[in-house]
């Protein structure tokens, strides 16, 4: 007897099929678990009434009514059932057994008995668990399995798609990070390019800077910060170079006394000539304020420009050789001319 | 004269001749970044207040360093600026004291 099998032991299958007609069958059937080609013992007095459906079976070949045996054997061979009453006498008379054919109207549980006779383990199993479950058609089972498979496949596809999307997103993020992270060496190269050809050795200096005081190198963060500073310095170099280029004509004027005097006196003289031509000499008296104001303004521009640019004009040349000699001898600066 | 120029000149004038400062050491001692120090050095080089010398002989395991020295003109300008600042500080302190005494 297999106690783990719910369809064996304690006459699981038989209790469904025979309980209604085995009068006084008692608590159960011993060895009823041995269902296939096995025997069943009927304890005590009982009346066994095989179901009417069994009359249609051709398996009752050895059934002997009015047997006095207390036990008999029921053999199952697929859909066939065979009763084999033993020869041993007992208290139960054969009258307690009723012949199969023509007796006993079918009970409402007749189908269950049929299910028992036509022993099908899976069918019995279905009946033991839930009759409606067992009665489900195979097509429904197949459809359910297909539905389960379809759902499973859909879920698997969704998981694969999610994993692929996640992998793509991760790869994209890694690419962005890789693009966003520029090495200090690359930044230094960019700074060297920005610094231009006029400063070819700043690259050597800056690369030595990245290596640190003892050649062990700065940390990555310090290197990146220093390299950004190199770029800023290179940009300042460029801006200053451009400003110097723009200031070059003005610086030339500010450095040269001749050009500075020309810058001041040129417009003043042009103005004076224009006044004389337009108003005559009398105009110089009446309009004398304008050339003086113009000259003062231009002189102020020159002085301010020299202060702003930090330019000191060269000392004026000595007018006379004697002054030059005396100036050189005394070590005094030459007077401005 | 800006504060950066003053700080750079201060480091350069106080450095020994046998261990002159270079870019990284100037950044560390002045606490300015490379984007501030190197343009200031370039400006000082242009006006002639400092001069540079490359490390000689060049080492084999790293690039050459560029050492900076202050020139006499730079030292004079720095001393002059220090004197001017001291005078201004004294002048402002005297004004403050006079204002405090008057109050």
CSV table of C-alpha atoms in Angstrom, one decimal, chain A residues 1-265:
chain,number,residue,atom,x,y,z
A,1,UNK,CA,0.0,0.0,0.0
A,2,UNK,CA,1.4,3.3,-1.0
A,3,UNK,CA,0.2,5.8,1.5
A,4,UNK,CA,1.5,8.7,-0.5
A,5,UNK,CA,-0.7,7.9,-3.4
A,6,UNK,CA,-4.1,9.5,-2.7
A,7,UNK,CA,-5.7,7.0,-5.0
A,8,UNK,CA,-4.4,4.0,-3.2
A,9,UNK,CA,-4.9,2.8,0.3
A,10,UNK,CA,-8.1,3.0,2.2
A,11,UNK,CA,-10.0,2.0,-0.9
A,12,UNK,CA,-9.8,5.3,-2.4
A,13,UNK,CA,-11.0,4.2,-5.7
A,14,UNK,CA,-13.3,1.5,-4.3
A,15,UNK,CA,-14.9,3.7,-1.8
A,16,UNK,CA,-16.2,5.8,-4.6
A,17,UNK,CA,-17.4,2.9,-6.6
A,18,UNK,CA,-18.5,0.4,-4.1
A,19,UNK,CA,-19.5,2.0,-1.0
A,20,UNK,CA,-23.1,2.4,-2.1
A,21,UNK,CA,-23.6,-1.2,-2.7
A,22,UNK,CA,-21.3,-3.1,-0.4
A,23,UNK,CA,-23.6,-3.1,2.5
A,24,UNK,CA,-21.9,-3.4,5.8
A,25,UNK,CA,-18.6,-2.9,4.1
A,26,UNK,CA,-17.3,-1.3,7.2
A,27,UNK,CA,-14.6,1.2,7.6
A,28,UNK,CA,-13.0,0.3,4.4
A,29,UNK,CA,-11.3,-2.1,2.2
A,30,UNK,CA,-8.1,-3.7,3.1
A,31,UNK,CA,-5.6,-4.0,0.3
A,32,UNK,CA,-7.8,-2.0,-1.8
A,33,UNK,CA,-4.8,-0.1,-2.9
A,34,UNK,CA,-3.5,-3.0,-4.9
A,35,UNK,CA,-5.7,-2.0,-7.8
A,36,UNK,CA,-4.1,-3.4,-10.8
A,37,UNK,CA,-4.2,-7.2,-10.8
A,38,UNK,CA,-4.5,-7.4,-7.1
A,39,UNK,CA,-7.0,-8.7,-4.6
A,40,UNK,CA,-9.4,-7.0,-2.3
A,41,UNK,CA,-10.4,-8.4,1.1
A,42,UNK,CA,-13.9,-7.9,2.3
A,43,UNK,CA,-13.8,-7.9,6.1
A,44,UNK,CA,-16.7,-9.1,7.9
A,45,UNK,CA,-20.2,-9.7,6.6
A,46,UNK,CA,-21.2,-7.7,3.7
A,47,UNK,CA,-23.4,-7.6,0.7
A,48,UNK,CA,-21.8,-6.9,-2.5
A,49,UNK,CA,-23.8,-5.6,-5.3
A,50,UNK,CA,-21.9,-5.0,-8.4
A,51,UNK,CA,-23.2,-2.1,-10.4
A,52,UNK,CA,-25.4,-2.7,-13.3
A,53,UNK,CA,-23.0,-1.3,-15.7
A,54,UNK,CA,-20.8,-4.2,-15.1
A,55,UNK,CA,-23.3,-6.4,-16.8
A,56,UNK,CA,-22.0,-5.0,-19.9
A,57,UNK,CA,-18.6,-6.1,-19.1
A,58,UNK,CA,-17.4,-9.4,-20.2
A,59,UNK,CA,-15.0,-9.8,-17.4
A,60,UNK,CA,-17.1,-11.4,-14.8
A,61,UNK,CA,-16.2,-14.8,-16.0
A,62,UNK,CA,-15.2,-16.3,-12.7
A,63,UNK,CA,-17.7,-14.6,-10.5
A,64,UNK,CA,-19.6,-17.2,-8.4
A,65,UNK,CA,-22.8,-16.0,-6.7
A,66,UNK,CA,-23.7,-17.4,-3.2
A,67,UNK,CA,-20.1,-17.9,-2.4
A,68,UNK,CA,-19.4,-18.5,1.3
A,69,UNK,CA,-16.1,-17.0,1.1
A,70,UNK,CA,-15.3,-14.1,3.4
A,71,UNK,CA,-13.0,-12.8,0.9
A,72,UNK,CA,-12.6,-12.8,-2.7
A,73,UNK,CA,-10.3,-11.4,-5.2
A,74,UNK,CA,-11.1,-8.7,-7.7
A,75,UNK,CA,-8.7,-8.5,-10.5
A,76,UNK,CA,-8.4,-5.5,-12.8
A,77,UNK,CA,-6.9,-5.7,-16.1
A,78,UNK,CA,-7.6,-2.4,-17.8
A,79,UNK,CA,-11.3,-2.1,-18.4
A,80,UNK,CA,-11.9,-5.7,-17.4
A,81,UNK,CA,-12.7,-6.8,-13.9
A,82,UNK,CA,-12.5,-10.3,-12.6
A,83,UNK,CA,-13.9,-11.6,-9.3
A,84,UNK,CA,-12.2,-14.6,-7.9
A,85,UNK,CA,-13.8,-15.9,-4.8
A,86,UNK,CA,-11.5,-17.9,-2.7
A,87,UNK,CA,-12.2,-21.4,-1.6
A,88,UNK,CA,-11.9,-20.7,2.1
A,89,UNK,CA,-15.2,-20.7,3.9
A,90,UNK,CA,-16.3,-17.9,6.1
A,91,UNK,CA,-19.2,-16.5,7.9
A,92,UNK,CA,-20.5,-14.6,5.1
A,93,UNK,CA,-22.9,-16.5,3.0
A,94,UNK,CA,-23.0,-16.3,-0.7
A,95,UNK,CA,-26.5,-14.9,-0.5
A,96,UNK,CA,-25.0,-11.7,0.6
A,97,UNK,CA,-23.6,-11.4,-2.9
A,98,UNK,CA,-25.9,-10.6,-5.7
A,99,UNK,CA,-25.4,-11.5,-9.2
A,100,UNK,CA,-24.3,-8.7,-11.5
A,101,UNK,CA,-26.7,-8.8,-14.3
A,102,UNK,CA,-30.1,-7.3,-13.9
A,103,UNK,CA,-29.7,-6.2,-10.3
A,104,UNK,CA,-29.6,-2.9,-8.7
A,105,UNK,CA,-30.6,0.1,-10.5
A,106,UNK,CA,-27.8,2.5,-11.1
A,107,UNK,CA,-27.1,4.8,-8.4
A,108,UNK,CA,-26.4,8.5,-9.0
A,109,UNK,CA,-22.7,7.7,-8.4
A,110,UNK,CA,-22.7,5.2,-11.2
A,111,UNK,CA,-20.3,7.2,-13.3
A,112,UNK,CA,-17.8,7.1,-10.5
A,113,UNK,CA,-18.2,3.3,-10.4
A,114,UNK,CA,-17.7,3.2,-14.1
A,115,UNK,CA,-14.7,5.2,-13.7
A,116,UNK,CA,-13.5,2.7,-11.2
A,117,UNK,CA,-14.1,-0.3,-13.3
A,118,UNK,CA,-12.5,1.2,-16.3
A,119,UNK,CA,-9.5,1.8,-14.2
A,120,UNK,CA,-7.6,4.7,-15.4
A,121,UNK,CA,-5.2,6.1,-12.9
A,122,UNK,CA,-5.3,9.5,-14.3
A,123,UNK,CA,-9.1,9.5,-14.4
A,124,UNK,CA,-9.3,8.3,-10.9
A,125,UNK,CA,-6.8,10.8,-9.9
A,126,UNK,CA,-9.0,13.5,-11.4
A,127,UNK,CA,-12.0,12.1,-9.6
A,128,UNK,CA,-10.2,12.0,-6.3
A,129,UNK,CA,-9.1,15.6,-6.6
A,130,UNK,CA,-11.9,17.3,-8.4
A,131,UNK,CA,-14.3,15.6,-10.7
A,132,UNK,CA,-14.8,18.6,-12.9
A,133,UNK,CA,-11.0,18.9,-13.3
A,134,UNK,CA,-10.8,15.4,-14.4
A,135,UNK,CA,-13.7,15.9,-16.8
A,136,UNK,CA,-12.0,18.7,-18.6
A,137,UNK,CA,-11.4,17.7,-22.2
A,138,UNK,CA,-8.0,17.2,-23.5
A,139,UNK,CA,-8.5,20.1,-25.9
A,140,UNK,CA,-9.0,22.4,-23.0
A,141,UNK,CA,-5.9,21.1,-21.4
A,142,UNK,CA,-4.0,21.5,-24.5
A,143,UNK,CA,-5.4,25.0,-25.0
A,144,UNK,CA,-4.5,25.8,-21.4
A,145,UNK,CA,-1.0,24.5,-21.9
A,146,UNK,CA,-0.7,26.6,-25.1
A,147,UNK,CA,-1.9,29.6,-23.2
A,148,UNK,CA,0.6,29.0,-20.5
A,149,UNK,CA,3.3,28.5,-23.0
A,150,UNK,CA,2.3,31.6,-24.8
A,151,UNK,CA,2.2,33.7,-21.6
A,152,UNK,CA,5.6,32.2,-20.7
A,153,UNK,CA,7.0,33.0,-24.1
A,154,UNK,CA,5.6,36.5,-23.9
A,155,UNK,CA,7.1,37.0,-20.5
A,156,UNK,CA,10.4,35.6,-21.7
A,157,UNK,CA,10.5,37.8,-24.7
A,158,UNK,CA,9.6,40.8,-22.5
A,159,UNK,CA,12.5,39.9,-20.2
A,160,UNK,CA,14.9,39.6,-23.1
A,161,UNK,CA,13.7,42.9,-24.5
A,162,UNK,CA,14.1,44.5,-21.1
A,163,UNK,CA,17.6,43.1,-20.7
A,164,UNK,CA,18.5,44.3,-24.2
A,165,UNK,CA,17.2,47.7,-23.6
A,166,UNK,CA,19.0,47.9,-20.3
A,167,UNK,CA,22.2,46.7,-21.9
A,168,UNK,CA,21.8,49.3,-24.7
A,169,UNK,CA,21.2,52.0,-22.1
A,170,UNK,CA,24.2,50.9,-20.1
A,171,UNK,CA,26.4,50.9,-23.2
A,172,UNK,CA,25.1,54.4,-24.1
A,173,UNK,CA,25.9,55.7,-20.7
A,174,UNK,CA,29.3,54.2,-20.7
A,175,UNK,CA,29.9,55.8,-24.1
A,176,UNK,CA,28.8,59.2,-22.8
A,177,UNK,CA,31.0,58.8,-19.8
A,178,UNK,CA,33.9,57.8,-22.0
A,179,UNK,CA,33.2,60.8,-24.2
A,180,UNK,CA,32.8,63.1,-21.2
A,181,UNK,CA,36.0,62.0,-19.6
A,182,UNK,CA,39.0,63.5,-21.3
A,183,UNK,CA,42.4,62.6,-20.0
A,184,UNK,CA,44.7,65.4,-18.7
A,185,UNK,CA,47.1,64.6,-21.5
A,186,UNK,CA,44.5,65.4,-24.0
A,187,UNK,CA,43.5,68.6,-22.3
A,188,UNK,CA,47.2,69.6,-22.2
A,189,UNK,CA,47.5,68.9,-25.9
A,190,UNK,CA,44.5,71.1,-26.6
A,191,UNK,CA,46.0,73.8,-24.4
A,192,UNK,CA,49.3,73.5,-26.3
A,193,UNK,CA,47.4,73.9,-29.6
A,194,UNK,CA,45.6,77.0,-28.2
A,195,UNK,CA,48.8,78.5,-27.0
A,196,UNK,CA,50.1,78.6,-30.6
A,197,UNK,CA,53.5,78.3,-32.2
A,198,UNK,CA,54.8,81.4,-30.4
A,199,UNK,CA,55.1,79.3,-27.2
A,200,UNK,CA,56.4,75.9,-28.3
A,201,UNK,CA,57.9,75.0,-25.0
A,202,UNK,CA,54.9,75.4,-22.8
A,203,UNK,CA,53.9,71.8,-23.6
A,204,UNK,CA,57.2,70.6,-22.1
A,205,UNK,CA,56.6,72.8,-19.0
A,206,UNK,CA,53.0,71.7,-18.6
A,207,UNK,CA,53.7,68.0,-19.0
A,208,UNK,CA,56.4,68.3,-16.4
A,209,UNK,CA,53.9,70.1,-14.2
A,210,UNK,CA,51.5,67.1,-14.5
A,211,UNK,CA,54.2,64.7,-13.3
A,212,UNK,CA,54.4,66.5,-10.0
A,213,UNK,CA,57.2,67.6,-7.7
A,214,UNK,CA,59.0,64.3,-7.5
A,215,UNK,CA,58.0,62.8,-10.7
A,216,UNK,CA,55.4,60.6,-9.1
A,217,UNK,CA,52.6,62.5,-10.7
A,218,UNK,CA,49.6,64.4,-9.4
A,219,UNK,CA,46.3,62.7,-8.6
A,220,UNK,CA,43.9,62.3,-11.5
A,221,UNK,CA,41.7,65.0,-10.1
A,222,UNK,CA,44.6,67.4,-9.7
A,223,UNK,CA,45.8,66.7,-13.2
A,224,UNK,CA,42.4,67.4,-14.7
A,225,UNK,CA,42.2,70.6,-12.7
A,226,UNK,CA,45.7,71.6,-13.8
A,227,UNK,CA,45.0,70.8,-17.4
A,228,UNK,CA,41.9,72.9,-17.3
A,229,UNK,CA,44.1,75.7,-16.0
A,230,UNK,CA,46.4,75.2,-18.9
A,231,UNK,CA,43.6,75.7,-21.3
A,232,UNK,CA,42.6,78.8,-19.5
A,233,UNK,CA,46.2,80.1,-19.6
A,234,UNK,CA,46.4,79.3,-23.3
A,235,UNK,CA,43.3,81.3,-23.9
A,236,UNK,CA,44.7,84.2,-22.0
A,237,UNK,CA,47.9,84.0,-24.0
A,238,UNK,CA,45.8,84.2,-27.2
A,239,UNK,CA,43.7,87.1,-25.9
A,240,UNK,CA,46.8,89.0,-24.8
A,241,UNK,CA,48.5,88.4,-28.1
A,242,UNK,CA,45.5,89.7,-30.0
A,243,UNK,CA,45.4,92.7,-27.7
A,244,UNK,CA,49.1,93.3,-28.2
A,245,UNK,CA,48.6,93.1,-31.9
A,246,UNK,CA,45.8,95.7,-31.7
A,247,UNK,CA,47.9,97.9,-29.5
A,248,UNK,CA,50.9,97.7,-31.7
A,249,UNK,CA,50.2,100.9,-33.7
A,250,UNK,CA,49.3,102.8,-30.6
A,251,UNK,CA,52.4,101.5,-28.8
A,252,UNK,CA,54.6,102.6,-31.7
A,253,UNK,CA,53.2,106.1,-31.3
A,254,UNK,CA,53.5,106.1,-27.5
A,255,UNK,CA,57.1,104.9,-27.7
A,256,UNK,CA,58.3,107.3,-30.2
A,257,UNK,CA,58.7,111.0,-29.3
A,258,UNK,CA,58.5,112.0,-32.9
A,259,UNK,CA,55.2,110.1,-33.5
A,260,UNK,CA,53.8,111.3,-30.2
A,261,UNK,CA,54.6,115.0,-31.2
A,262,UNK,CA,53.2,114.4,-34.6
A,263,UNK,CA,50.0,112.9,-33.0
A,264,UNK,CA,49.6,116.0,-30.9
A,265,UNK,CA,50.8,118.8,-33.2
